Amino acid sequence: MFARRRREMPGLNTTSTADISFMLLIFFLVTSSMDSDWGLPRQLPTPEDHTQEQEVVVKKRNALCLTLGANGALLCNGEPLEVADLTKRVEDFVANVHNDPNLPEMSKREVHLMGLCQVSDRHVIMIDVDSLASYDAYFQMQHAIVLGYNNLRNQLAQSRFGRPFAKCNAEQRDAINMVYPQRISEK
């Protein structure tokens, strides 16, 4: 006679769940930091400098001329070169360990923290890229050049300071950059 009534579970009201999720998403997007350290570290000239072009005379031995064609072919001083070999070529060119007369002139300079050093401050890597060249080929070429500089700087940092270039303090990095300055010119 006593009938048991079935208890039903009340429904869960989820109408505001989507609103809360959306607000949390916006909150996390606004409060999170998005670092963008990717790309090529290049300092572009200011617009004022662009109007005052100066012709600089560079001795042939101080210039490494790279030409990237529309088909992705890389020429170094008019001779074909593979991108894989470009890093070593840049290292040999910039360092000029044996003071080769076909490689850039070296000069002696007083460098803070290092004393009197042979400095490669007269070299320049001149890049000429065809407008139809692919961005991938251009990026690989730039990456190989930067890798060459990084290898030289790491070797010097290891020999002088006992640590890689990235682990050196700002003063040590500035000294190493004076010995191997990154000198790149693009047409």
mmCIF file of C-alpha atoms in Angstrom:
data_model
loop_
_atom_site.group_PDB
_atom_site.id
_atom_site.type_symbol
_atom_site.label_atom_id
_atom_site.label_comp_id
_atom_site.label_asym_id
_atom_site.label_seq_id
_atom_site.Cartn_x
_atom_site.Cartn_y
_atom_site.Cartn_z
ATOM 1 C CA MET A 1 0.000 0.000 0.000
ATOM 2 C CA PHE A 2 2.744 2.293 0.518
ATOM 3 C CA ALA A 3 4.079 2.819 -2.924
ATOM 4 C CA ARG A 4 7.591 3.966 -3.187
ATOM 5 C CA ARG A 5 8.043 6.910 -5.302
ATOM 6 C CA ARG A 6 10.953 6.816 -7.591
ATOM 7 C CA ARG A 7 13.320 9.588 -6.936
ATOM 8 C CA GLU A 8 14.597 11.198 -10.051
ATOM 9 C CA MET A 9 17.855 13.033 -10.162
ATOM 10 C CA PRO A 10 17.317 16.665 -10.983
ATOM 11 C CA GLY A 11 18.956 17.802 -14.201
ATOM 12 C CA LEU A 12 22.195 19.751 -14.019
ATOM 13 C CA ASN A 13 21.884 23.260 -15.342
ATOM 14 C CA THR A 14 24.830 23.724 -17.786
ATOM 15 C CA THR A 15 23.745 26.879 -19.517
ATOM 16 C CA SER A 16 26.574 28.998 -18.090
ATOM 17 C CA THR A 17 29.363 26.395 -18.601
ATOM 18 C CA ALA A 18 30.171 27.635 -22.090
ATOM 19 C CA ASP A 19 30.325 31.231 -20.858
ATOM 20 C CA ILE A 20 32.684 30.317 -18.025
ATOM 21 C CA SER A 21 34.924 28.292 -20.379
ATOM 22 C CA PHE A 22 35.084 31.195 -22.808
ATOM 23 C CA MET A 23 35.971 33.657 -20.018
ATOM 24 C CA LEU A 24 38.714 31.348 -18.736
ATOM 25 C CA LEU A 25 40.134 31.006 -22.252
ATOM 26 C CA ILE A 26 40.235 34.794 -22.672
ATOM 27 C CA PHE A 27 41.816 35.169 -19.223
ATOM 28 C CA PHE A 28 44.628 32.711 -19.990
ATOM 29 C CA LEU A 29 45.287 34.236 -23.415
ATOM 30 C CA VAL A 30 45.554 37.721 -21.943
ATOM 31 C CA THR A 31 47.729 36.779 -18.957
ATOM 32 C CA SER A 32 50.139 34.374 -20.691
ATOM 33 C CA SER A 33 53.309 35.595 -22.332
ATOM 34 C CA MET A 34 54.092 34.576 -25.880
ATOM 35 C CA ASP A 35 57.779 34.810 -26.619
ATOM 36 C CA SER A 36 58.745 35.235 -30.234
ATOM 37 C CA ASP A 37 62.486 34.602 -30.281
ATOM 38 C CA TRP A 38 62.360 32.845 -33.618
ATOM 39 C CA GLY A 39 63.778 34.307 -36.783
ATOM 40 C CA LEU A 40 66.998 35.889 -37.911
ATOM 41 C CA PRO A 41 68.641 38.452 -35.645
ATOM 42 C CA ARG A 42 69.169 41.356 -38.008
ATOM 43 C CA GLN A 43 69.326 45.069 -37.309
ATOM 44 C CA LEU A 44 67.587 46.947 -40.086
ATOM 45 C CA PRO A 45 68.792 50.441 -40.894
ATOM 46 C CA THR A 46 66.659 53.383 -39.878
ATOM 47 C CA PRO A 47 64.734 55.144 -42.669
ATOM 48 C CA GLU A 48 67.024 58.186 -42.435
ATOM 49 C CA ASP A 49 70.104 56.076 -43.146
ATOM 50 C CA HIS A 50 68.456 54.611 -46.242
ATOM 51 C CA THR A 51 68.418 57.992 -48.008
ATOM 52 C CA GLN A 52 72.097 58.637 -47.292
ATOM 53 C CA GLU A 53 73.685 55.748 -49.141
ATOM 54 C CA GLN A 54 77.430 55.694 -49.107
ATOM 55 C CA GLU A 55 79.615 53.685 -51.388
ATOM 56 C CA VAL A 56 82.146 51.714 -49.414
ATOM 57 C CA VAL A 57 85.149 50.293 -51.196
ATOM 58 C CA VAL A 58 85.963 46.767 -50.058
ATOM 59 C CA LYS A 59 89.092 44.955 -51.134
ATOM 60 C CA LYS A 60 88.371 41.787 -53.082
ATOM 61 C CA ARG A 61 90.115 39.615 -50.497
ATOM 62 C CA ASN A 62 87.862 41.003 -47.735
ATOM 63 C CA ALA A 63 84.603 40.106 -49.497
ATOM 64 C CA LEU A 64 82.843 36.761 -49.652
ATOM 65 C CA CYS A 65 80.206 37.130 -52.371
ATOM 66 C CA LEU A 66 77.240 34.777 -52.096
ATOM 67 C CA THR A 67 74.645 34.604 -54.852
ATOM 68 C CA LEU A 68 71.407 32.673 -54.452
ATOM 69 C CA GLY A 69 69.730 31.994 -57.793
ATOM 70 C CA ALA A 70 66.051 31.534 -58.590
ATOM 71 C CA ASN A 71 66.512 27.762 -58.774
ATOM 72 C CA GLY A 72 68.099 27.661 -55.289
ATOM 73 C CA ALA A 73 71.658 27.301 -56.599
ATOM 74 C CA LEU A 74 74.233 28.921 -54.335
ATOM 75 C CA LEU A 75 77.370 30.509 -55.760
ATOM 76 C CA CYS A 76 80.302 31.571 -53.615
ATOM 77 C CA ASN A 77 82.610 34.018 -55.416
ATOM 78 C CA GLY A 78 81.210 32.690 -58.694
ATOM 79 C CA GLU A 79 81.764 29.008 -57.888
ATOM 80 C CA PRO A 80 78.966 26.555 -57.028
ATOM 81 C CA LEU A 81 78.723 25.681 -53.343
ATOM 82 C CA GLU A 82 76.406 23.418 -51.386
ATOM 83 C CA VAL A 83 74.577 24.997 -48.423
ATOM 84 C CA ALA A 84 75.980 22.205 -46.221
ATOM 85 C CA ASP A 85 79.524 23.421 -47.006
ATOM 86 C CA LEU A 86 78.731 27.102 -46.456
ATOM 87 C CA THR A 87 79.189 27.001 -42.663
ATOM 88 C CA LYS A 88 82.759 25.733 -42.963
ATOM 89 C CA ARG A 89 83.490 28.241 -45.731
ATOM 90 C CA VAL A 90 82.267 31.124 -43.543
ATOM 91 C CA GLU A 91 84.336 29.891 -40.589
ATOM 92 C CA ASP A 92 87.507 29.647 -42.694
ATOM 93 C CA PHE A 93 86.838 33.035 -44.306
ATOM 94 C CA VAL A 94 86.139 34.964 -41.106
ATOM 95 C CA ALA A 95 88.796 33.329 -38.907
ATOM 96 C CA ASN A 96 91.666 33.352 -41.463
ATOM 97 C CA VAL A 97 93.783 31.394 -39.002
ATOM 98 C CA HIS A 98 96.890 31.185 -41.211
ATOM 99 C CA ASN A 99 96.667 34.793 -42.482
ATOM 100 C CA ASP A 100 96.092 33.590 -46.050
ATOM 101 C CA PRO A 101 96.498 36.458 -48.568
ATOM 102 C CA ASN A 102 93.309 35.286 -50.332
ATOM 103 C CA LEU A 103 91.248 35.646 -47.148
ATOM 104 C CA PRO A 104 90.348 38.830 -45.215
ATOM 105 C CA GLU A 105 92.963 41.035 -43.666
ATOM 106 C CA MET A 106 93.359 40.689 -39.934
ATOM 107 C CA SER A 107 94.205 43.557 -37.624
ATOM 108 C CA LYS A 108 95.534 43.687 -34.088
ATOM 109 C CA ARG A 109 93.248 45.387 -31.601
ATOM 110 C CA GLU A 110 93.078 45.754 -27.868
ATOM 111 C CA VAL A 111 89.964 43.842 -26.784
ATOM 112 C CA HIS A 112 88.552 44.235 -23.285
ATOM 113 C CA LEU A 113 89.069 41.064 -21.184
ATOM 114 C CA MET A 114 91.305 39.515 -23.859
ATOM 115 C CA GLY A 115 94.185 41.912 -24.413
ATOM 116 C CA LEU A 116 95.812 42.304 -27.827
ATOM 117 C CA CYS A 117 94.041 40.039 -30.337
ATOM 118 C CA GLN A 118 93.928 39.323 -34.043
ATOM 119 C CA VAL A 119 90.543 40.724 -35.042
ATOM 120 C CA SER A 120 88.550 39.959 -38.180
ATOM 121 C CA ASP A 121 86.985 43.392 -38.564
ATOM 122 C CA ARG A 122 87.525 44.037 -42.272
ATOM 123 C CA HIS A 123 85.632 41.120 -43.766
ATOM 124 C CA VAL A 124 82.161 41.395 -45.262
ATOM 125 C CA ILE A 125 79.798 38.720 -46.518
ATOM 126 C CA MET A 126 77.907 40.150 -49.477
ATOM 127 C CA ILE A 127 74.627 38.436 -50.317
ATOM 128 C CA ASP A 128 72.763 38.797 -53.588
ATOM 129 C CA VAL A 129 69.458 36.932 -53.773
ATOM 130 C CA ASP A 130 67.323 36.527 -56.871
ATOM 131 C CA SER A 131 63.783 37.756 -56.231
ATOM 132 C CA LEU A 132 62.418 34.393 -57.426
ATOM 133 C CA ALA A 133 64.497 32.348 -54.969
ATOM 134 C CA SER A 134 62.493 30.362 -52.439
ATOM 135 C CA TYR A 135 62.326 31.524 -48.861
ATOM 136 C CA ASP A 136 63.450 28.074 -47.699
ATOM 137 C CA ALA A 137 66.686 28.304 -49.714
ATOM 138 C CA TYR A 138 67.271 31.848 -48.424
ATOM 139 C CA PHE A 139 66.648 30.802 -44.816
ATOM 140 C CA GLN A 140 68.981 27.782 -45.116
ATOM 141 C CA MET A 141 71.722 30.043 -46.498
ATOM 142 C CA GLN A 142 71.263 32.578 -43.683
ATOM 143 C CA HIS A 143 71.192 29.781 -41.110
ATOM 144 C CA ALA A 144 74.489 28.362 -42.430
ATOM 145 C CA ILE A 145 76.128 31.810 -42.227
ATOM 146 C CA VAL A 146 74.945 32.428 -38.657
ATOM 147 C CA LEU A 147 76.010 28.910 -37.673
ATOM 148 C CA GLY A 148 79.523 29.658 -38.938
ATOM 149 C CA TYR A 149 79.739 32.795 -36.785
ATOM 150 C CA ASN A 150 78.283 30.939 -33.784
ATOM 151 C CA ASN A 151 80.832 28.133 -34.130
ATOM 152 C CA LEU A 152 83.724 30.620 -34.174
ATOM 153 C CA ARG A 153 82.331 32.500 -31.183
ATOM 154 C CA ASN A 154 81.757 29.282 -29.231
ATOM 155 C CA GLN A 155 85.327 28.113 -29.886
ATOM 156 C CA LEU A 156 86.732 31.433 -28.709
ATOM 157 C CA ALA A 157 84.475 31.490 -25.634
ATOM 158 C CA GLN A 158 85.532 27.964 -24.706
ATOM 159 C CA SER A 159 89.239 28.733 -25.091
ATOM 160 C CA ARG A 160 89.166 32.119 -23.304
ATOM 161 C CA PHE A 161 86.409 31.770 -20.711
ATOM 162 C CA GLY A 162 85.876 28.001 -20.404
ATOM 163 C CA ARG A 163 82.187 28.108 -21.336
ATOM 164 C CA PRO A 164 80.046 28.325 -24.477
ATOM 165 C CA PHE A 165 79.197 31.723 -25.921
ATOM 166 C CA ALA A 166 75.563 31.515 -24.744
ATOM 167 C CA LYS A 167 76.670 31.043 -21.112
ATOM 168 C CA CYS A 168 79.066 34.038 -21.136
ATOM 169 C CA ASN A 169 78.049 37.263 -19.449
ATOM 170 C CA ALA A 170 77.296 40.382 -21.499
ATOM 171 C CA GLU A 171 80.813 41.797 -21.122
ATOM 172 C CA GLN A 172 82.408 38.571 -22.345
ATOM 173 C CA ARG A 173 79.980 38.306 -25.281
ATOM 174 C CA ASP A 174 80.790 41.892 -26.303
ATOM 175 C CA ALA A 175 84.511 41.078 -26.280
ATOM 176 C CA ILE A 176 83.967 37.977 -28.422
ATOM 177 C CA ASN A 177 81.750 39.948 -30.818
ATOM 178 C CA MET A 178 84.597 42.448 -31.259
ATOM 179 C CA VAL A 179 86.904 39.640 -32.382
ATOM 180 C CA TYR A 180 84.326 38.095 -34.738
ATOM 181 C CA PRO A 181 81.854 40.844 -35.691
ATOM 182 C CA GLN A 182 78.942 39.759 -37.866
ATOM 183 C CA ARG A 183 79.343 41.771 -41.068
ATOM 184 C CA ILE A 184 76.694 40.916 -43.650
ATOM 185 C CA SER A 185 75.581 43.073 -46.557
ATOM 186 C CA GLU A 186 72.526 42.285 -48.674
ATOM 187 C CA LYS A 187 71.639 43.789 -52.010
#
